Amino acid sequence: MHSKDTGIFVMEKRALVILAPGAEEMETVISTDVLRRAKINVTLAGLDSAEPVICSRNVCIVPDMSLDDAVLRGPYDIVVLPGGLGGSKRLADSEKVKSVLISQESAGGFVAAVCAAPSALLSHGISKGKQITSHPCVKKELEASGQYSYSEARVVRDGTVITSRGPGSCFEFALAIVTALVGEEVAKEIAGPMMLPTV
């Protein structure tokens, strides 16, 4: 798209959010909503299909398309993994997700995971040696692997990997993604109308 102020061509940023059955619905919706407020083009992709997905609290979310179709429309600037124990296990067990994450990391793109979803990073061998955080329920697993430096911070960014702790930190998580992709000023602009503390 063109910037009206400068006339300079600006490449639109693109995010892929992978939605698995049993995902934490707050993490899925907050991440998608906040990124769209920042004018990031978000594709919400169903892990198994484009059919409605039942999340961890029985909220039903309809993805934009299947992950298979979304992959064909790549590449993406960031791949986002919402948590939820059931959803995270499906992400960790999925060969499709493994392929997407390996390709994303190989291309130098961002990867983000919240709550229990960092366990999928471990399962697929992604972001080894990085500092990360997670929900406490998967902390021991991540620490015991010896693959990461674990932090108790609410949101951690280490290079191209962004992780966070859970539903209560998800606005901060999403704003950290916005900052990484389009800058801190945009993150501040969208935080205000949502009545969030400025970043």
Coordinates of C-alpha atoms in Angstrom, one line a residue:
M1 CA 0.0 0.0 0.0
H2 CA 1.0 3.6 -0.4
S3 CA 1.5 6.0 2.5
K4 CA -0.8 9.0 2.0
D5 CA 1.7 11.3 3.8
T6 CA 4.9 10.3 2.0
G7 CA 3.8 8.6 -1.2
I8 CA 6.2 5.8 -0.3
F9 CA 5.2 2.2 -1.0
V10 CA 4.9 0.3 2.3
M11 CA 4.8 -3.4 2.3
E12 CA 1.8 -4.7 4.3
K13 CA 2.7 -6.9 7.2
R14 CA 1.1 -10.3 7.4
A15 CA 0.4 -12.6 10.3
L16 CA -0.7 -16.2 10.5
V17 CA -2.6 -17.3 13.6
I18 CA -3.0 -21.1 13.8
L19 CA -6.2 -22.2 15.5
A20 CA -6.4 -25.7 16.9
P21 CA -9.3 -27.4 18.7
G22 CA -8.9 -26.8 22.4
A23 CA -7.1 -23.4 21.9
E24 CA -7.5 -20.7 24.5
E25 CA -10.2 -18.5 22.9
M26 CA -9.1 -15.2 24.6
E27 CA -5.5 -15.6 23.3
T28 CA -6.8 -16.4 19.8
V29 CA -9.2 -13.5 19.6
I30 CA -7.2 -10.9 21.5
S31 CA -4.1 -11.5 19.3
T32 CA -6.1 -11.4 16.1
D33 CA -8.1 -8.3 17.1
V34 CA -5.1 -6.3 18.3
L35 CA -3.0 -7.1 15.2
R36 CA -5.9 -6.1 12.9
R37 CA -6.3 -2.8 14.8
A38 CA -2.7 -2.2 13.8
K39 CA -3.6 -2.8 10.1
I40 CA -1.6 -6.1 10.1
N41 CA -3.2 -8.5 7.6
V42 CA -4.1 -11.5 9.8
T43 CA -5.1 -14.9 8.5
L44 CA -6.8 -17.1 11.2
A45 CA -6.1 -20.6 10.0
G46 CA -7.8 -23.7 11.2
L47 CA -5.3 -26.5 11.9
D48 CA -7.5 -29.3 10.5
S49 CA -9.9 -27.4 8.2
A50 CA -11.9 -24.2 7.6
E51 CA -14.7 -25.6 9.8
P52 CA -15.7 -24.0 13.1
V53 CA -13.3 -24.8 15.9
I54 CA -14.4 -25.5 19.5
C55 CA -12.0 -23.9 21.9
S56 CA -11.1 -24.6 25.5
R57 CA -14.2 -23.0 27.1
N58 CA -16.6 -24.2 24.4
V59 CA -16.5 -21.0 22.4
C60 CA -16.8 -21.7 18.7
I61 CA -14.5 -19.7 16.4
V62 CA -14.7 -19.8 12.6
P63 CA -11.3 -19.6 10.9
D64 CA -10.7 -17.6 7.7
M65 CA -9.4 -20.7 6.0
S66 CA -7.6 -24.0 6.6
L67 CA -3.9 -24.1 7.4
D68 CA -3.3 -25.9 4.2
D69 CA -4.8 -23.1 2.2
A70 CA -3.1 -20.4 4.3
V71 CA 0.3 -21.9 3.7
L72 CA -0.3 -21.6 0.0
R73 CA -0.9 -17.8 0.5
G74 CA 2.4 -17.2 2.4
P75 CA 4.9 -16.1 3.3
Y76 CA 4.0 -14.4 6.6
D77 CA 6.0 -11.9 8.8
I78 CA 4.9 -13.8 11.9
V79 CA 3.4 -17.1 12.9
V80 CA 1.3 -16.9 16.1
L81 CA 0.5 -19.9 18.3
P82 CA -2.3 -19.4 20.8
G83 CA -2.2 -21.6 23.9
G84 CA -4.7 -23.7 25.8
L85 CA -3.6 -27.1 26.9
G86 CA -5.6 -29.1 24.3
G87 CA -4.8 -26.7 21.5
S88 CA -1.1 -26.6 22.4
K89 CA -0.9 -30.4 22.4
R90 CA -2.4 -30.5 18.9
L91 CA 0.1 -27.8 17.7
A92 CA 3.0 -29.8 19.3
D93 CA 1.8 -33.0 17.6
S94 CA 1.2 -31.6 14.1
E95 CA 3.6 -32.3 11.3
K96 CA 2.0 -29.4 9.4
V97 CA 2.7 -27.0 12.2
K98 CA 6.3 -28.3 12.4
S99 CA 6.8 -27.6 8.7
V100 CA 5.3 -24.1 9.0
L101 CA 7.6 -23.2 11.9
I102 CA 10.7 -24.6 10.4
S103 CA 10.1 -22.7 7.2
Q104 CA 9.4 -19.5 9.2
E105 CA 12.5 -19.8 11.3
S106 CA 14.7 -20.7 8.3
A107 CA 13.4 -17.5 6.5
G108 CA 14.2 -15.3 9.5
G109 CA 10.6 -14.6 10.2
F110 CA 9.0 -14.0 13.6
V111 CA 7.4 -16.8 15.7
A112 CA 5.2 -16.0 18.7
A113 CA 3.6 -18.4 21.3
V114 CA 1.6 -17.8 24.4
C115 CA 0.5 -19.8 27.4
A116 CA 1.2 -23.5 26.9
A117 CA 2.0 -23.0 23.2
P118 CA 5.8 -22.6 23.7
S119 CA 5.7 -26.4 24.3
A120 CA 5.1 -26.6 20.5
L121 CA 8.3 -24.7 19.9
L122 CA 10.1 -27.3 22.0
S123 CA 8.4 -30.2 20.3
H124 CA 9.4 -28.9 16.8
G125 CA 12.9 -27.8 17.8
I126 CA 12.2 -24.1 17.2
S127 CA 14.1 -21.1 18.7
K128 CA 16.6 -23.2 20.6
G129 CA 18.9 -21.2 22.8
K130 CA 16.5 -18.3 23.1
Q131 CA 15.0 -16.8 26.2
I132 CA 11.3 -17.6 26.5
T133 CA 8.4 -17.6 28.9
S134 CA 5.2 -19.6 29.2
H135 CA 2.3 -20.5 31.4
P136 CA 3.6 -22.1 34.6
C137 CA 2.0 -25.4 33.6
V138 CA 4.7 -26.1 31.0
K139 CA 7.6 -24.3 32.7
K140 CA 9.2 -27.5 34.1
E141 CA 9.0 -29.2 30.6
L142 CA 10.7 -26.2 29.0
E143 CA 13.4 -25.9 31.6
A144 CA 14.1 -29.6 31.8
S145 CA 14.7 -29.7 28.0
G146 CA 17.8 -27.5 28.4
Q147 CA 16.9 -25.9 25.1
Y148 CA 15.9 -22.4 26.4
S149 CA 16.7 -19.8 29.0
Y150 CA 13.5 -19.5 31.0
S151 CA 12.1 -16.1 32.2
E152 CA 9.2 -15.3 34.5
A153 CA 8.5 -12.0 32.6
R154 CA 5.0 -11.5 31.3
V155 CA 6.2 -11.1 27.7
V156 CA 9.7 -12.0 26.4
R157 CA 11.1 -11.0 23.0
D158 CA 14.4 -12.6 22.1
G159 CA 15.3 -11.7 18.5
T160 CA 12.5 -13.1 16.3
V161 CA 10.8 -15.1 19.0
I162 CA 8.0 -13.6 21.2
T163 CA 6.5 -15.5 24.1
S164 CA 4.0 -14.7 26.9
R165 CA 2.4 -16.3 29.9
G166 CA -1.4 -16.6 29.4
P167 CA -4.8 -14.9 28.8
G168 CA -4.0 -12.1 31.3
S169 CA -0.8 -11.1 29.5
C170 CA -2.3 -11.4 26.0
F171 CA -2.8 -7.7 25.3
E172 CA 0.8 -7.1 26.1
F173 CA 1.8 -10.1 24.0
A174 CA -0.2 -8.7 21.0
L175 CA 1.2 -5.2 21.5
A176 CA 4.8 -6.7 21.5
I177 CA 4.0 -8.3 18.2
V178 CA 2.7 -5.0 16.8
T179 CA 5.9 -3.2 18.1
A180 CA 8.1 -5.9 16.4
L181 CA 6.2 -5.6 13.0
V182 CA 5.2 -2.0 12.7
G183 CA 6.8 -0.1 15.5
E184 CA 6.2 1.2 19.0
E185 CA 4.3 4.3 17.9
V186 CA 1.6 2.2 16.3
A187 CA 1.4 0.1 19.4
K188 CA 0.9 3.2 21.5
E189 CA -1.7 4.6 19.1
I190 CA -3.9 1.5 19.3
A191 CA -3.4 0.9 23.1
G192 CA -5.0 4.2 24.0
P193 CA -8.5 3.7 22.5
M194 CA -8.6 0.2 24.0
M195 CA -8.0 1.8 27.5
L196 CA -4.8 -0.1 27.9
P197 CA -1.7 1.2 29.6
T198 CA 0.7 2.7 27.0
V199 CA 3.6 0.5 26.0

